Tab-separated table of C-alpha atoms in Angstrom:
chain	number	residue	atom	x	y	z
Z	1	UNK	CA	112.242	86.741	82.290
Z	2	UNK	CA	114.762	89.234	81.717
Z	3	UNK	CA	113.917	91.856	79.184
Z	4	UNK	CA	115.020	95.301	77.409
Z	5	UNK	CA	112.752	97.474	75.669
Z	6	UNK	CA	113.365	100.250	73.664
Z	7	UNK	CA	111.566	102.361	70.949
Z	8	UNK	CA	111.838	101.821	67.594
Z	9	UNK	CA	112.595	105.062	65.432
Z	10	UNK	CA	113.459	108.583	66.450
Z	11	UNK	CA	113.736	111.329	64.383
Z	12	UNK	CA	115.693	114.574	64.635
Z	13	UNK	CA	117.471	117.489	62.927
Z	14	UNK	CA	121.317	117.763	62.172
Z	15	UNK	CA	122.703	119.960	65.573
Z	16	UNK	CA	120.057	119.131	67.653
Z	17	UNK	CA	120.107	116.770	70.408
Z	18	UNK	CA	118.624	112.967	70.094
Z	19	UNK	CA	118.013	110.987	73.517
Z	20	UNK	CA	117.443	107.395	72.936
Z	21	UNK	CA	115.691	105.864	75.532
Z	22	UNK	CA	115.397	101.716	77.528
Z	23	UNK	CA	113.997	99.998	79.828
Z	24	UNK	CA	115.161	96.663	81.389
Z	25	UNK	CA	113.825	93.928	83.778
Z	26	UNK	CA	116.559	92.377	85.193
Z	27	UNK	CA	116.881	94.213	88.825
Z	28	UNK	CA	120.699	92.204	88.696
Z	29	UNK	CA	122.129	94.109	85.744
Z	30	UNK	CA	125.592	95.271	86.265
Z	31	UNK	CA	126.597	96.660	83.211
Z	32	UNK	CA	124.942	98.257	81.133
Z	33	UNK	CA	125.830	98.894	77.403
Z	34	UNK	CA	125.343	100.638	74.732
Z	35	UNK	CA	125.994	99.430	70.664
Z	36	UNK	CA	125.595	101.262	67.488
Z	37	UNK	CA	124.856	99.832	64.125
Z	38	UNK	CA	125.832	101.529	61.058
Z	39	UNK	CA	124.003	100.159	57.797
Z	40	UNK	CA	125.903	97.331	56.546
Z	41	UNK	CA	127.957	96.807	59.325
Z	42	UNK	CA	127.999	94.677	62.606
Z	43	UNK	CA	127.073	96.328	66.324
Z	44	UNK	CA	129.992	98.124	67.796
Z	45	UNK	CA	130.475	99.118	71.308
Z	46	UNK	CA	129.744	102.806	72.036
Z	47	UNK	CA	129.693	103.436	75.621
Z	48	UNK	CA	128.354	101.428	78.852
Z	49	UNK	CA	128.151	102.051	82.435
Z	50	UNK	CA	128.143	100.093	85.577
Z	51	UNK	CA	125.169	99.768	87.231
Z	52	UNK	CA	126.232	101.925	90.556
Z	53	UNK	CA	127.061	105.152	88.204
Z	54	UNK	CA	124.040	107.215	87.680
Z	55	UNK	CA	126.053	109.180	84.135
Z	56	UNK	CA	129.097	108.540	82.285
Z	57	UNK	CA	129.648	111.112	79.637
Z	58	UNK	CA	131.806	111.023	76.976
Z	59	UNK	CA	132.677	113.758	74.674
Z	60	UNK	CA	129.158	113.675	72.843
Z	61	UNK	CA	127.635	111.101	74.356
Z	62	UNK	CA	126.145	111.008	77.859
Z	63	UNK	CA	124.514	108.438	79.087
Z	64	UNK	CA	122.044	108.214	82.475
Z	65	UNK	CA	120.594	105.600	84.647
Z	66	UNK	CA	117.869	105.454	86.605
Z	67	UNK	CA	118.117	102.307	88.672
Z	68	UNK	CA	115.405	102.734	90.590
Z	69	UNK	CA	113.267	102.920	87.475
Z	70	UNK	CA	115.489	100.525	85.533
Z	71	UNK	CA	115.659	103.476	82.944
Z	72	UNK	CA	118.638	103.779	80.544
Z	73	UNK	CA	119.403	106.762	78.342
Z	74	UNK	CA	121.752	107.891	75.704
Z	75	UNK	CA	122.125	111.525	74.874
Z	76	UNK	CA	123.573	112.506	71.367
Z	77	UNK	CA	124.880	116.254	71.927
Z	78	UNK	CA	124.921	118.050	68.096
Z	79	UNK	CA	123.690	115.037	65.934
Z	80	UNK	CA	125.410	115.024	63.120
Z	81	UNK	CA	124.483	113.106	59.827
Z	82	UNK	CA	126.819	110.243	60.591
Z	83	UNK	CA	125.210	109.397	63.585
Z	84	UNK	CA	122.437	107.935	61.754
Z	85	UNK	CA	122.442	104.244	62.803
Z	86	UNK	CA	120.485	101.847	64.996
Z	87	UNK	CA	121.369	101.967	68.542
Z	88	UNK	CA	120.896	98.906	70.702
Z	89	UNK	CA	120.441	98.872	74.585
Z	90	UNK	CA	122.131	95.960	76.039
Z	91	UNK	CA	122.088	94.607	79.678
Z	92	UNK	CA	124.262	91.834	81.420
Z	93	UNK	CA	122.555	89.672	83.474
Z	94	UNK	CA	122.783	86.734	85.480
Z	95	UNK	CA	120.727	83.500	84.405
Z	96	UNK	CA	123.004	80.664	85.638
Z	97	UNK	CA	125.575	82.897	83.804
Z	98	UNK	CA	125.943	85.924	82.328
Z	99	UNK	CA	124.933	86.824	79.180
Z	100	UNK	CA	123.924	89.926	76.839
Z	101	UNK	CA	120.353	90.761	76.406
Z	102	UNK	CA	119.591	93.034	73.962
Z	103	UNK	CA	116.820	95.485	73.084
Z	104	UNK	CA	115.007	95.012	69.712
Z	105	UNK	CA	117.733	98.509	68.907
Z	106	UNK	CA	116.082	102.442	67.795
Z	107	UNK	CA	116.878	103.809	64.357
Z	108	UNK	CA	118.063	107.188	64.429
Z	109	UNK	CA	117.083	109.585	61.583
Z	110	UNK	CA	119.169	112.374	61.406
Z	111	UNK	CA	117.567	115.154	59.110
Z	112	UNK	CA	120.318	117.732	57.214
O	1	UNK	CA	142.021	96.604	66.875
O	2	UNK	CA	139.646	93.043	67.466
O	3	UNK	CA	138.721	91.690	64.133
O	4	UNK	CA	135.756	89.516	63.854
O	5	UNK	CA	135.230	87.996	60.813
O	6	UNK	CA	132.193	86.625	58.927
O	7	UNK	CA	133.242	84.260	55.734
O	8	UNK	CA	129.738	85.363	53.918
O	9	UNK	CA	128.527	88.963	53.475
O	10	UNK	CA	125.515	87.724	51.714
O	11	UNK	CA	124.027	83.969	51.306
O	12	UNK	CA	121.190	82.474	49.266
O	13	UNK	CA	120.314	78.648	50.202
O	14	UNK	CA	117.474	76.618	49.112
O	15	UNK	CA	115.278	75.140	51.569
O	16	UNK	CA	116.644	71.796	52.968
O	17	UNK	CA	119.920	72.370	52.006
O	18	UNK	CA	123.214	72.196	54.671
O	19	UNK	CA	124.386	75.809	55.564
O	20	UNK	CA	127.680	76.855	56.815
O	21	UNK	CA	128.520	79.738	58.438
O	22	UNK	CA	131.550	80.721	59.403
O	23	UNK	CA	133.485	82.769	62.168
O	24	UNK	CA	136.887	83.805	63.118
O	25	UNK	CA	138.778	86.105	65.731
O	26	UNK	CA	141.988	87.383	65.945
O	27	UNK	CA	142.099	88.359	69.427
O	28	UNK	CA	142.466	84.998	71.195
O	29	UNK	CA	139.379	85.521	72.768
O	30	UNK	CA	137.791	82.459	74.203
O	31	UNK	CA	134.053	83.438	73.845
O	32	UNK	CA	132.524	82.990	71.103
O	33	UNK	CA	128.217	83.750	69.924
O	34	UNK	CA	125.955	83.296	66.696
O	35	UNK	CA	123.232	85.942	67.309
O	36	UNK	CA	120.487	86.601	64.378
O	37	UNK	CA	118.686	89.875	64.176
O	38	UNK	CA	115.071	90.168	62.632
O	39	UNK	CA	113.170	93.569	62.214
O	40	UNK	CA	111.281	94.765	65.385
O	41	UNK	CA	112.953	91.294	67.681
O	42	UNK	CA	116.566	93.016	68.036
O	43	UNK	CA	119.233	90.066	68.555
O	44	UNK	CA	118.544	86.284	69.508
O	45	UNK	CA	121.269	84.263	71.049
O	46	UNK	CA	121.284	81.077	69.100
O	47	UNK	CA	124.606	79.219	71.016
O	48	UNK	CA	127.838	80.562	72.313
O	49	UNK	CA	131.026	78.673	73.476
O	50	UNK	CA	133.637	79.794	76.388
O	51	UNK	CA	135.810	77.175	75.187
O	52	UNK	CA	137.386	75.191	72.127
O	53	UNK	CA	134.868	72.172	72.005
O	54	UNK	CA	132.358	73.623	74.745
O	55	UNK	CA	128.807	74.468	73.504
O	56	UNK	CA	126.266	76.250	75.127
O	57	UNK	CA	122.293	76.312	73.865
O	58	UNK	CA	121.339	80.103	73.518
O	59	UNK	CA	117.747	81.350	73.478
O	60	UNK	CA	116.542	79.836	70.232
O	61	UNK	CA	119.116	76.925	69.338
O	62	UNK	CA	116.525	75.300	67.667
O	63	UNK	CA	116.980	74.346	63.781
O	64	UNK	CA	121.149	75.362	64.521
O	65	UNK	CA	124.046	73.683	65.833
O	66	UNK	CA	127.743	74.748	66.089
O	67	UNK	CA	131.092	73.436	65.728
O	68	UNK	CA	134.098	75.065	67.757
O	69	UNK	CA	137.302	72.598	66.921
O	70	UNK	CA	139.760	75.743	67.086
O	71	UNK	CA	140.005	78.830	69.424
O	72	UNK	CA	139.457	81.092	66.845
O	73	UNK	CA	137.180	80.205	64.612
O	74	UNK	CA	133.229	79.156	65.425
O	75	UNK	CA	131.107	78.085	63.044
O	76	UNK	CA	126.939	77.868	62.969
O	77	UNK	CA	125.368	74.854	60.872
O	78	UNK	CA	121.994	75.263	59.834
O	79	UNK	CA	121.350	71.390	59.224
O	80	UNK	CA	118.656	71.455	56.970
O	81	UNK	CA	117.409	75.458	56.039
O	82	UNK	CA	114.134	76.213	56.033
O	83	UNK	CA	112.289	79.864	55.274
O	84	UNK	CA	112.208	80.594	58.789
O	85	UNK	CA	116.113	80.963	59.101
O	86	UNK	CA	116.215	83.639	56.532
O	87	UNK	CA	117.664	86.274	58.636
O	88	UNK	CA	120.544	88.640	59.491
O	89	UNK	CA	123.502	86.308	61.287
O	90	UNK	CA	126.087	87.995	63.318
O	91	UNK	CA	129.242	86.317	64.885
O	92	UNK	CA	130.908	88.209	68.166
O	93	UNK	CA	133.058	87.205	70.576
O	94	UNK	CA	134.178	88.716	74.106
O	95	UNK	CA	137.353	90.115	75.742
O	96	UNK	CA	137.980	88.976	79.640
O	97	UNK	CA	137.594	92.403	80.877
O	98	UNK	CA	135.819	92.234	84.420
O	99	UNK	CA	133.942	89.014	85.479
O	100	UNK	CA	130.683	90.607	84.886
O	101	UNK	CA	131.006	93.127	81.986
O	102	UNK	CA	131.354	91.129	78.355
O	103	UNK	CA	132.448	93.871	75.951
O	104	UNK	CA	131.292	92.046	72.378
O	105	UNK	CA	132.976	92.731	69.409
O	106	UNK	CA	130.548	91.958	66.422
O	107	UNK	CA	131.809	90.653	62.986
O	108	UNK	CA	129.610	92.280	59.751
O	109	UNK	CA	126.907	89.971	59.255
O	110	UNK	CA	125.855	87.388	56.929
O	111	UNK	CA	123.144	87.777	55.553
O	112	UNK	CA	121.311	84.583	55.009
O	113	UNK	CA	118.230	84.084	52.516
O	114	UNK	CA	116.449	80.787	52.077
O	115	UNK	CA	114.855	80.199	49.481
């Protein structure tokens, strides 16, 4: 069945750069997506990107794909503090309908 | 900006009891979804509805049901709670956009503890 994976914690220093990283199954994805989570709060769209873009960047935030590989990434230029969240991968794929699966999300730790 | 809202930041229920939770949207959306997020499992689809009185069985419907009488508003029923359903709930619902990309926009959570 259709499936996203992604790590669970990553760790890194204020100004530095965090890449969070997925993997999905579903080889009929067409958008990709991805949410953040601040504590306390519900998931809130950050970015996403059709399946026939390879990168989409956005101010801070670039984010690749690797169909081929079914690899997903999302670059954090300068963390910051306030980019300390969870970050969900999400993929939309077809199963008599489409739907949102989502990954099991990475917590970001950003160190001042 | 969407507004998603959750009646219930934080919920304590004894087992066996009838739980409510409710949902509304302002954005005349017309889907609607109960997820729940555990540690380490990310989020479940429980049931979503693309339409006032339409129902759909998610991933893990069991133990849940859900009422949608009105457009906005979509409401999970736990119909008797047990330990197992002490989670993190989240309502979201979906704007049109293109046939195949379903931007969600999440309400804050309930928290749910059963006792």
């Amino acid at each position: 069945g259709e499936d996203v994976e992604q790590s669970l914690f990553l760790s890194v220093r204020e100004g530095d750069s965090s890449v969070i990283n997925c993997t999905y199954t579903d080889s009929s994805s067409t958008y990709l997506y991805w949410y953040k989570q601040e504590p306390g709060a519900g998931l809130q769209l950050l970015t996403y990107i059709f399946s026939n873009m390879d990168m989409k960047q956005d101010q801070r935030l670039t984010v690749l794909l690797n169909k081929k590989d079914k690899h997903l990434s999302l670059r954090i230029a300068d963390t910051q503090t306030g980019d300390s969240a969870i970050y969900f991968c999400a993929e939309s794929a077809y199963t008599g309908g489409f739907k949102t699966i989502f990954g099991a999300g990475t917590r970001l730790f950003v160190k001042a | 900006d969407v507004k998603v809202t959750q009646s219930s930041r934080y919920l304590v229920k004894r087992t066996g009891e009838k739980v409510f939770l409710e949902c509304v949207q302002d954005m005349d959306h017309e889907n609607m979804f109960w997820y729940r997020q555990d540690p380490g499992l990310g989020l479940r689809l429980i049931y979503f509805s693309y339409d006032v009185k339409m129902k759909e069985k998610g991933d893990i419907p069991e133990g849940y049901s859900v009422s949608r009488e009105k457009k906005e508003r979509f409401s999970l029923i736990l119909e008797s709670a047990s330990t197992n359903q002490t989670s993190m709930y989240l309502c979201a619902s979906s704007s049109p956009g293109e046939a195949t990309n379903e931007k969600l926009f999440f309400g804050s959570g309930t928290q749910l503890s059963v006792l």
